[in-house]
Tab-separated table of C-alpha atoms and ligand atoms in Angstrom:
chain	number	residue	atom	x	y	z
A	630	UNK	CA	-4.588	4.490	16.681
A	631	UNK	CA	-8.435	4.427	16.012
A	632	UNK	CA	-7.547	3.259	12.385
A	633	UNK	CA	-4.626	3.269	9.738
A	634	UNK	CA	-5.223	4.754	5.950
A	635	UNK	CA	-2.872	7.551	6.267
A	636	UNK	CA	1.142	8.189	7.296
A	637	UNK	CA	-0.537	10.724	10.139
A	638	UNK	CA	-2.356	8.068	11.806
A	639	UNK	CA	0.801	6.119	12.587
A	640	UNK	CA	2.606	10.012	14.110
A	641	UNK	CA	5.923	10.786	13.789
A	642	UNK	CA	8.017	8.695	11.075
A	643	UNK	CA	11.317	8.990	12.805
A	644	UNK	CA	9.726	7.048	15.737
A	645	UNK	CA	7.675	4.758	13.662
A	646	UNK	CA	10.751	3.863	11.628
A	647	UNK	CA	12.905	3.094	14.852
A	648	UNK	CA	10.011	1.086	16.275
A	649	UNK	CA	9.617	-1.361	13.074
A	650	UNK	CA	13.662	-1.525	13.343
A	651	UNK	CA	13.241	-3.150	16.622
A	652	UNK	CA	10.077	-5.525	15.563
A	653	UNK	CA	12.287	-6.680	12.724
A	654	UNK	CA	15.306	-7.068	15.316
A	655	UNK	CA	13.269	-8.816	17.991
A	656	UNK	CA	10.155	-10.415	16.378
A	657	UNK	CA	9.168	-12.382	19.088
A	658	UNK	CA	9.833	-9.483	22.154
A	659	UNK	CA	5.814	-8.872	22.221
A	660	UNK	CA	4.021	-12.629	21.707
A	661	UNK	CA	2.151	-12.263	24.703
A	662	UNK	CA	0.536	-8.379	23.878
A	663	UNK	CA	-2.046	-10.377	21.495
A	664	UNK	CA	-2.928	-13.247	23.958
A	665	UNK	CA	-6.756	-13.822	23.863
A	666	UNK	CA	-7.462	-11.270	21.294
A	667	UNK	CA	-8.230	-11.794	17.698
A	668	UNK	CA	-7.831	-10.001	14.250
A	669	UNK	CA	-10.373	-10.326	11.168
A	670	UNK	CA	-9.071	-9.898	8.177
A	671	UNK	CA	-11.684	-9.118	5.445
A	672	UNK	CA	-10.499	-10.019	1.680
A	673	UNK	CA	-12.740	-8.697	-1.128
A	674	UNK	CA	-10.024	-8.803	-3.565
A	675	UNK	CA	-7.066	-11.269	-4.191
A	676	UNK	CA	-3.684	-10.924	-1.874
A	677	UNK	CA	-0.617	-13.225	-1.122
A	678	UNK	CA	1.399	-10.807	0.757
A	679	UNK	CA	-1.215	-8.654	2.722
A	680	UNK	CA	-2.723	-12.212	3.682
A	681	UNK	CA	-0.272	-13.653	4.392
A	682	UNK	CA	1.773	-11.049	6.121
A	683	UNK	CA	-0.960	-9.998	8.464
A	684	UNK	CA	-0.945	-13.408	9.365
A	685	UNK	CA	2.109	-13.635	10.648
A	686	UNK	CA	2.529	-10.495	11.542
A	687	UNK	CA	-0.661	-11.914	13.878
A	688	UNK	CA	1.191	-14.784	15.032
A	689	UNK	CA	4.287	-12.729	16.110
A	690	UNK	CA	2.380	-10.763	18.787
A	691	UNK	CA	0.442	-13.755	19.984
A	692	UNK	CA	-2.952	-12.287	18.100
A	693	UNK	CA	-5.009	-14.910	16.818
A	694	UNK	CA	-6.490	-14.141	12.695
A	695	UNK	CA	-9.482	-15.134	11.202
A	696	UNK	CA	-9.503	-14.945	7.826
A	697	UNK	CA	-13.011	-14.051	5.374
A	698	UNK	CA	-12.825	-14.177	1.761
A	699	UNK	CA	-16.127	-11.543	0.944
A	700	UNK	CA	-18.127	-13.954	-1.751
A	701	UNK	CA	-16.124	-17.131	-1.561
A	702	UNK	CA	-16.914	-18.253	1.950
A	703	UNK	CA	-19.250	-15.764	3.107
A	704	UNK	CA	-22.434	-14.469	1.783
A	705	UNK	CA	-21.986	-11.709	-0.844
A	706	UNK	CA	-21.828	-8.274	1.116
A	707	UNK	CA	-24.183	-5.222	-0.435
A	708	UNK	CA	-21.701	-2.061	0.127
A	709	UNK	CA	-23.753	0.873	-1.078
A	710	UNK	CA	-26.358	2.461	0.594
A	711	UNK	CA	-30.170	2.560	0.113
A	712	UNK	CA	-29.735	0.199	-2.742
A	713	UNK	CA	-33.460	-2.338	-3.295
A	714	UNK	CA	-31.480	-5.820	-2.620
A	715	UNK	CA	-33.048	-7.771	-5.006
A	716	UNK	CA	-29.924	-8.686	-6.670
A	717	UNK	CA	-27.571	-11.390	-6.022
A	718	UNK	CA	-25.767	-9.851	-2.849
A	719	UNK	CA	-27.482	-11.411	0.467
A	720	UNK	CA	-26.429	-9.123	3.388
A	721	UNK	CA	-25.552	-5.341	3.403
A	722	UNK	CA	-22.474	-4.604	5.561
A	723	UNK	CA	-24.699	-2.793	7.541
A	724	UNK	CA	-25.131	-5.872	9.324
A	725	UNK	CA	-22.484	-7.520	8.010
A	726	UNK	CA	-19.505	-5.255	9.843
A	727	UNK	CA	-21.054	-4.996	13.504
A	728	UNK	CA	-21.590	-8.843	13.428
A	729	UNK	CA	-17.907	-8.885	12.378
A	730	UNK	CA	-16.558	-6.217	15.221
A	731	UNK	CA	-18.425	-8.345	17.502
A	732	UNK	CA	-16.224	-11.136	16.928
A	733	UNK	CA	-12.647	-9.651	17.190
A	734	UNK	CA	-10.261	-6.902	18.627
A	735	UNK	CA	-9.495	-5.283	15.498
A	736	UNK	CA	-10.244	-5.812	11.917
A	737	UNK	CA	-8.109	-5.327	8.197
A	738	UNK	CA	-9.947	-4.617	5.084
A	739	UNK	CA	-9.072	-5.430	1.559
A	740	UNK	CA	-11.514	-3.519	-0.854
A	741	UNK	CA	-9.978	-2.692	-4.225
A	742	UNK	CA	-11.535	0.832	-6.057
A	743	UNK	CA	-13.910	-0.376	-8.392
A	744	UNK	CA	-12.863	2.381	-10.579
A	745	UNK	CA	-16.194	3.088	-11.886
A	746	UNK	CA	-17.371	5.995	-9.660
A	747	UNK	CA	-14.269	8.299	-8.414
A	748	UNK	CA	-16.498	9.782	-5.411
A	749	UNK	CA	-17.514	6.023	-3.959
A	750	UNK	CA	-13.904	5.245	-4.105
A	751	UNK	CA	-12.229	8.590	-2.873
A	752	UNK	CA	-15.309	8.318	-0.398
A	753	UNK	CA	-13.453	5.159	0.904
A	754	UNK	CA	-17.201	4.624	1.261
A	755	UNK	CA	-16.596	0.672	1.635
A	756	UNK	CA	-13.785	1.202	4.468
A	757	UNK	CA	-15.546	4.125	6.061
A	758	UNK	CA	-18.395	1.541	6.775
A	759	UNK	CA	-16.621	-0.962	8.553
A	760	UNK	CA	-14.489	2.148	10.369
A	761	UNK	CA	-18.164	3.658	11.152
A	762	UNK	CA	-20.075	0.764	12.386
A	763	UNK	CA	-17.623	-1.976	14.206
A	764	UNK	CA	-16.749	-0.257	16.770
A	765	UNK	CA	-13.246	-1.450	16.573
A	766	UNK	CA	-9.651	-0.140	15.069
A	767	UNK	CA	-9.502	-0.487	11.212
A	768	UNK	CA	-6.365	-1.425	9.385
A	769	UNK	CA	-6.295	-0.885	5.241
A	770	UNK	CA	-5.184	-3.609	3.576
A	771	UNK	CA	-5.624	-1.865	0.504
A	772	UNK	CA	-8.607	-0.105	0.195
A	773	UNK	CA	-9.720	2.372	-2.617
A	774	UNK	CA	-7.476	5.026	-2.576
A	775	UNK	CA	-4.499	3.734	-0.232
A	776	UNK	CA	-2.381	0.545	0.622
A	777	UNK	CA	-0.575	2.192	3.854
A	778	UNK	CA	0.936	-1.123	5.200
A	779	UNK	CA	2.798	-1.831	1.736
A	780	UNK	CA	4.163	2.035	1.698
A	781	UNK	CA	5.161	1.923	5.465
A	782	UNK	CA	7.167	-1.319	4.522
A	783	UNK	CA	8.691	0.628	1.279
A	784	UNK	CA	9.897	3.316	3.799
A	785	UNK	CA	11.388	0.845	6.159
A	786	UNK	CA	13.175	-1.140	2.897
A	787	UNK	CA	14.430	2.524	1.464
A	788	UNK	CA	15.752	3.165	4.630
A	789	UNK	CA	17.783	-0.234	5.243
A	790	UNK	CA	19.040	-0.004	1.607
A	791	UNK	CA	20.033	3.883	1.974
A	792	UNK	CA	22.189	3.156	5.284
A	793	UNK	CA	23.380	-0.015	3.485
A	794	UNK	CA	24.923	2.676	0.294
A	795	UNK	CA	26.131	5.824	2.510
A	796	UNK	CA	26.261	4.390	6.352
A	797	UNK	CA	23.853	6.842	6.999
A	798	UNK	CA	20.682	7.313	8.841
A	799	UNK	CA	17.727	7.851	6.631
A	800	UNK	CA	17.205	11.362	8.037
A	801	UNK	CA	20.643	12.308	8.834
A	802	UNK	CA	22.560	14.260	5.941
A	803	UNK	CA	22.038	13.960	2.414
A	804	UNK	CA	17.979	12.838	1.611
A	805	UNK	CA	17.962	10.173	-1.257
A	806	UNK	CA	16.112	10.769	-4.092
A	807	UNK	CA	13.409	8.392	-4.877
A	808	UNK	CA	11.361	8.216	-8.413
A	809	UNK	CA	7.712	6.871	-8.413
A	810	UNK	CA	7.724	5.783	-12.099
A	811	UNK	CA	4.721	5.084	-14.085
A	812	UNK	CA	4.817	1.960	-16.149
A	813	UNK	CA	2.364	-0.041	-18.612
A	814	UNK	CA	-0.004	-2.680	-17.903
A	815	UNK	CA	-2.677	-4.550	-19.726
A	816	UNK	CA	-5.006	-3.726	-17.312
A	817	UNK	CA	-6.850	-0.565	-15.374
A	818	UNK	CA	-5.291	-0.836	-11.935
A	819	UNK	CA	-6.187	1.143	-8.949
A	820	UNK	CA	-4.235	3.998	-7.519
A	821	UNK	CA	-4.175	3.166	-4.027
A	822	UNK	CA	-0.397	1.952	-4.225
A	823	UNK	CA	1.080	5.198	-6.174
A	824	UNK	CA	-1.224	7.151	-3.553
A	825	UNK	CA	-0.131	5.783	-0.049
A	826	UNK	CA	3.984	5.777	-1.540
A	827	UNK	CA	3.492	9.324	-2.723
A	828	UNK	CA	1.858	10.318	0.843
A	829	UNK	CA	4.628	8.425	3.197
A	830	UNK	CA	7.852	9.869	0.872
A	831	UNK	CA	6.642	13.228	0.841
A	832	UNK	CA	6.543	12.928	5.143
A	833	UNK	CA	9.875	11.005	5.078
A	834	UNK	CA	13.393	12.712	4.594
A	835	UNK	CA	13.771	12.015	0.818
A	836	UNK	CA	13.328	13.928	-1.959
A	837	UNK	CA	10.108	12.430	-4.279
A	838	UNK	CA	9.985	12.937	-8.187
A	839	UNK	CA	6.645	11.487	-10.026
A	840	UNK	CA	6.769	10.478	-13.176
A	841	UNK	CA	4.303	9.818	-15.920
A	842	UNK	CA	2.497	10.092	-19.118
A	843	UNK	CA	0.278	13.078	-19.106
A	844	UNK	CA	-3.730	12.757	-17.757
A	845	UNK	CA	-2.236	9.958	-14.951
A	846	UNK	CA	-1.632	13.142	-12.730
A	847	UNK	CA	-2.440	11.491	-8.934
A	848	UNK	CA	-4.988	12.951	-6.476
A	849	UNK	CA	-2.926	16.651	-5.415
A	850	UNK	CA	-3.609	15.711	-1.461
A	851	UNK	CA	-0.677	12.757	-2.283
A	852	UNK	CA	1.344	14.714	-4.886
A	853	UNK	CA	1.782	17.715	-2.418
A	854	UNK	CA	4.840	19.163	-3.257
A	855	UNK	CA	6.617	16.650	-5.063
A	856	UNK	CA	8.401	17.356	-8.206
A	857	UNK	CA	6.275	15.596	-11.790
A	858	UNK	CA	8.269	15.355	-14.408
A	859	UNK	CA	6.801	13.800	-17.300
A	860	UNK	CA	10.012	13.236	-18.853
A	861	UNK	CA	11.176	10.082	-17.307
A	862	UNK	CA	14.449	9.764	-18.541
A	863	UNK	CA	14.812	13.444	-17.176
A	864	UNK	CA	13.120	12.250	-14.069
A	865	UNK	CA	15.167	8.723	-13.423
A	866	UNK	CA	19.144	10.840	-13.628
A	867	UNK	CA	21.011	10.326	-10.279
A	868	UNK	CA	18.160	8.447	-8.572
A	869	UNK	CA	18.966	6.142	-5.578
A	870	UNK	CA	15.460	4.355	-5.631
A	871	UNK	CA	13.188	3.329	-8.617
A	872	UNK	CA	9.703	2.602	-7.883
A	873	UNK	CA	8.028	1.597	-10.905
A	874	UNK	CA	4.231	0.981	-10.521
A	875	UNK	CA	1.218	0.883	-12.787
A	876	UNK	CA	-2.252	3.327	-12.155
A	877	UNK	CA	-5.706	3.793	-13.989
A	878	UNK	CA	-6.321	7.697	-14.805
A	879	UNK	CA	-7.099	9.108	-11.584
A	880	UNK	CA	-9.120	11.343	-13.176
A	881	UNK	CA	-7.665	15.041	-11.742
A	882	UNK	CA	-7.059	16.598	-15.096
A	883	UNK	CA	-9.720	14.165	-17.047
A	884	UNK	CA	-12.557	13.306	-14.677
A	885	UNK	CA	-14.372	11.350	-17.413
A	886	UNK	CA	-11.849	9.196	-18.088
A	887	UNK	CA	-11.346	7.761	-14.109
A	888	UNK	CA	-10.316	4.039	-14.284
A	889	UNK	CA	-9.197	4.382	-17.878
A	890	UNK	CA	-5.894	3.127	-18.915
A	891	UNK	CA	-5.669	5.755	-21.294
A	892	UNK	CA	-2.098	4.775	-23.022
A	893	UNK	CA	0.187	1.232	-23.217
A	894	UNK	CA	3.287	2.721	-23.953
A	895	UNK	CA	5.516	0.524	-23.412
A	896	UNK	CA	8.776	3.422	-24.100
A	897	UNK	CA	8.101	3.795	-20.142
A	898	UNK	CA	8.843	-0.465	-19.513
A	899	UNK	CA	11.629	0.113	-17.038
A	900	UNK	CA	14.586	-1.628	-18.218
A	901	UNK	CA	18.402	-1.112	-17.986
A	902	UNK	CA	17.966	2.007	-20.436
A	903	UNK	CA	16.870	3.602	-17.704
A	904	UNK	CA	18.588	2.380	-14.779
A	905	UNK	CA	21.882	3.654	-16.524
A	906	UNK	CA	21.202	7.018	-15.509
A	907	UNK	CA	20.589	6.607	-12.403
A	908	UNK	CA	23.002	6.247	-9.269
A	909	UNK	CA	23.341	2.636	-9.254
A	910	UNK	CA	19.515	3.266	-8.228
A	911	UNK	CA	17.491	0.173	-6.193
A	912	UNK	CA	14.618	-1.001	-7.868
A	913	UNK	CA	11.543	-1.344	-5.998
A	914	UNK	CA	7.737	-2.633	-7.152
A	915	UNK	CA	5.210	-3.695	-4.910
A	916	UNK	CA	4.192	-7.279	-6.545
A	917	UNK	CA	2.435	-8.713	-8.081
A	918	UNK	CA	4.590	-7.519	-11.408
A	919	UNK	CA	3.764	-8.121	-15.126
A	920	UNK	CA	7.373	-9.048	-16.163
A	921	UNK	CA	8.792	-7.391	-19.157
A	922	UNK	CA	5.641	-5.138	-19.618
A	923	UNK	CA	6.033	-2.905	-16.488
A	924	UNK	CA	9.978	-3.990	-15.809
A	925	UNK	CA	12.435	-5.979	-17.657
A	926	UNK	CA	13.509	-9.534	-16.727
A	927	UNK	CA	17.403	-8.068	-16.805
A	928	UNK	CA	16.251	-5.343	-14.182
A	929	UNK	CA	14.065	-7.417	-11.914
A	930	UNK	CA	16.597	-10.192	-11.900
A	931	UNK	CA	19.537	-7.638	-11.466
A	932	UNK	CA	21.534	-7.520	-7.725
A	933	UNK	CA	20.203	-3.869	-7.513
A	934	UNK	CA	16.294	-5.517	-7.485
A	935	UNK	CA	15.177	-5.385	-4.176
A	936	UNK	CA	11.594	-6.533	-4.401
A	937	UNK	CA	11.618	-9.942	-2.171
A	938	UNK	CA	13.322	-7.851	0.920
A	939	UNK	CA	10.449	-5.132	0.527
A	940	UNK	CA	7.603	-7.802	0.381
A	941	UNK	CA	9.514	-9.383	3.598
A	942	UNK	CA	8.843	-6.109	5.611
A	943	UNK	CA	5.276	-6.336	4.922
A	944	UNK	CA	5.450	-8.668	8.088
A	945	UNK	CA	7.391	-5.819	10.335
A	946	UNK	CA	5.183	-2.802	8.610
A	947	UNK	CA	1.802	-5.317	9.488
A	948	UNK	CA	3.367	-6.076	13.214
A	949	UNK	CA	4.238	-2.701	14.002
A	950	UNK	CA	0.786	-1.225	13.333
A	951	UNK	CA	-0.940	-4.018	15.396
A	952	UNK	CA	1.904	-3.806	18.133
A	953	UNK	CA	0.633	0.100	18.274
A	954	UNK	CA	-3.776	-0.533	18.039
A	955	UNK	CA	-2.885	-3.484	20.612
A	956	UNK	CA	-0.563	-1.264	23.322
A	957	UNK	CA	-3.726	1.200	22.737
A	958	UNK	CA	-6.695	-1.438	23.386
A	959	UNK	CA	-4.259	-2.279	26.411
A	960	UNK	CA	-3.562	1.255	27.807
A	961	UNK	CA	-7.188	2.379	27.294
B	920	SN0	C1	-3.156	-4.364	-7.229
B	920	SN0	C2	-3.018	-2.866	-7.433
B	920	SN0	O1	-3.536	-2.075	-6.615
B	920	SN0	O2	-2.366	-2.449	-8.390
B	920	SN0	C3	-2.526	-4.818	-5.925
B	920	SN0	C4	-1.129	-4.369	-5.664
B	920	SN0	C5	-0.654	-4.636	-4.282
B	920	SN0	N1	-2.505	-5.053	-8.332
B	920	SN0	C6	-3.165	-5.796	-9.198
B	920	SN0	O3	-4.375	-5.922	-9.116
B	920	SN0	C7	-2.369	-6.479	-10.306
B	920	SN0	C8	-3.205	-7.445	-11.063
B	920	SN0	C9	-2.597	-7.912	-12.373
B	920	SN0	O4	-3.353	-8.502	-13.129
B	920	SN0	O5	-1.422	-7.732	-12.656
C-alpha cells in the first residue's frame, strides 16, 4: 500500500474485514513486524482518538511514533505553492516533508479542509505534498476530503454489531441497511467524515441511504449509487444503523456557498423520535459530538449507542493498515 485515502487502496473488504478481526483477536501476534522502524504522525488540527489510536496501534506492532503538532512545536509549515513567504509561516513543506520522510518508515497526516477554496481541498493539495515528496507510505488521518481510518473502523463496528443482531456474517444473507444522517452544528465542519463512510458502505455489503437538508448534497464520486432521501423520517424507517454526522455545504449543487453551514435546523437533532422507526437501529457518530444539538442525551446514553466500541476500533482499523504498509516495506 503506497498510501491510504481511499477503501481501494486497502483491496478487497471481505479480506480486510477478516484481517482487522484477527488484529482485534490477537493484538500482540505481530510486535516484532515494527522493530526498528518508526511512524510520524503529523497533527495540523486537534485529535484524541486518531492520536492516540495510531499510537497504540504503533505500539502493538512494535513501531515506534513520533508525534509533531504543525505550529505548536514545530515551525509553522507554508502549504501552498509559489506563495512570497513573508508572512508568519517559517518553512514550506517543501522542505518540511522530505526532512520528515527522512526520519521515519511511514508517516500519518492530519490536515483538516480549510473550507475556503473547494479545489485546494478536493486537490488534497496538503496530503498530496507529503505523498509526493517523502518518499514514504502516507496514511490520512483526516485530511481534506476523507478520514479512511475512522470509516474502516465504522465498517469493522457495523459488522460486529450486525452478527451480534442476526448471527450472521456481514456479507452473508440479508445486507443491513445503514442511514448517514445529517445533523446540526454550530459550526462549518468539514466533509471528510460523511465522505470516507459514504465511500467504504457503498463497497461493503449494506445497503446506504443519505440523508439531508437540501444544498448539503456530498461530492457524487462518494454518493455513487446510494439512495438520498431528504426526508429523514422517510429515510431512518427499518434502519439497523444510524450514523448521524454534521458537514459544511460541499458545494455540488451551490459552489459559492462551499464551507457554509447554510441551515441549523435543529428538526434533524437525532433523538428517540427518530430512532422509533427504525429497527431497534445502532447509533453510531464518530466523536467528538455536540450533545443535544446533533443527538440527544436519551439516544447517546441509550444501550443501542454504540459510539465508545467504534472509537475502540480506531486502534484495530490504525493497526491493520500499518500491519499491511509494514508486511509491504518488509516484502519489498
Ligand atoms: C472534525 C470533523 O471533521 O467534523 C473531526 C471529526 C473526527 N470534527 C470537529 O472538528 C468537531 C469540532 C467541534 O467543535 O465540535
Amino acid at each position: 500500500m503506497k498510501s491510504f485515502l481511499h477503501v481501494s487502496d486497502i483491496g478487497p473488504l471481505a479480506t480486510a474485514l477478516e484481517e482487522a478481526r484477527q488484529v482485534k483477536a490477537t493484538p500482540l501476534a505481530w510486535r516484532h513486524l515494527g522493530e526498528g522502524k518508526t511512524v510520524v504522525l503529523v497533527f495540523f488540527n486537534n485529535s484524541l482518538r486518531t492520536r492516540l489510536s495510531s499510537q497504540k496501534a504503533a505500539y502493538n506492532l512494535g513501531l515506534q511514533p513520533i508525534v509533531l503538532n504543525v505550529g505548536a512545536d514545530s515551525w509553522k509549515l507554508e502549504t501552498e505553492l509559489g506563495v512570497v513567504m513573508d508572512g508568519d509561516r517559517s518553512e514550506h513543506l517543501r522542505e518540511a516533508v522530505p526532512v520528515i520522510g527522512s526520519y521515519c518508515d511511514l508517516i500519518g497526516v492530519r490536515s483538516f479542509a480549510g473550507l475556503n477554496d473547494r479545489d485546494f481541498d478536493y486537490a488534497e493539495t496538503i496530503l498530496r505534498q507529503f505523498i509526493d515528496w517523502s518518499g514514504r507510505p502516507v496514511i490520512s488521518l483526516e485530511s481534506a476530503t476523507v478520514h479512511p481510518c475512522q470509516a474502516f473502523a465504522d465498517l469493522i463496528t457495523i459488522d460486529e454489531y450486525w452478527t451480534r443482531k442476526t448471527g450472521l456474517r456481514l456479507g452473508s444473507g440479508r445486507r443491513p441497511k445503514v442511514v448517514l444522517s445529517w445533523a446540526p452544528h454550530p459550526r462549518a465542519l468539514p466533509q471528510a467524515v460523511p465522505n470516507s463512510f459514504a465511500e467504504w458502505m457503498n463497497a461493503a455489503p449494506v445497503d446506504l441511504v443519505i440523508t439531508h437538508p437540501e444544498g448539503y448534497e456530498l461530492d457524487p464520486q462518494f454518493v455513487q449509487g446510494a439512495r438520498v432521501e431528504y426526508d429523514q423520517m422517510k429515510a431512518f424507517e427499518g434502519a439497523d444503523f444510524v450514523y448521524a454526522k454534521n458537514w459544511s455545504c460541499p458545494g455540488v449543487s451551490c459552489p459559492q456557498a462551499y464551507g457554509q453551514v447554510l441551515n441549523y435546523d435543529r428538526s434533524w437533532t437525532v433523538d428517540e423520535r427518530q430512532m422509533a422507526v427504525t429497527d431497534g437501529a445502532y447509533f453510531l457518530h464518530c466523536l467528538p459530538v455536540r450533545r443535544n444539538v446533533v443527538v440527544s442525551d436519551a439516544v447517546l446514553d441509550s444501550p443501542k449507542s454504540i459510539v465508545i466500541p467504534e472509537a475502540a476500533n480506531r486502534v484495530v482499523s490504525a493497526q491493520t493498515v500499518m500491519k499491511r504498509i509494514l508486511e509491504d516495506i518488509k516484502n519489498q
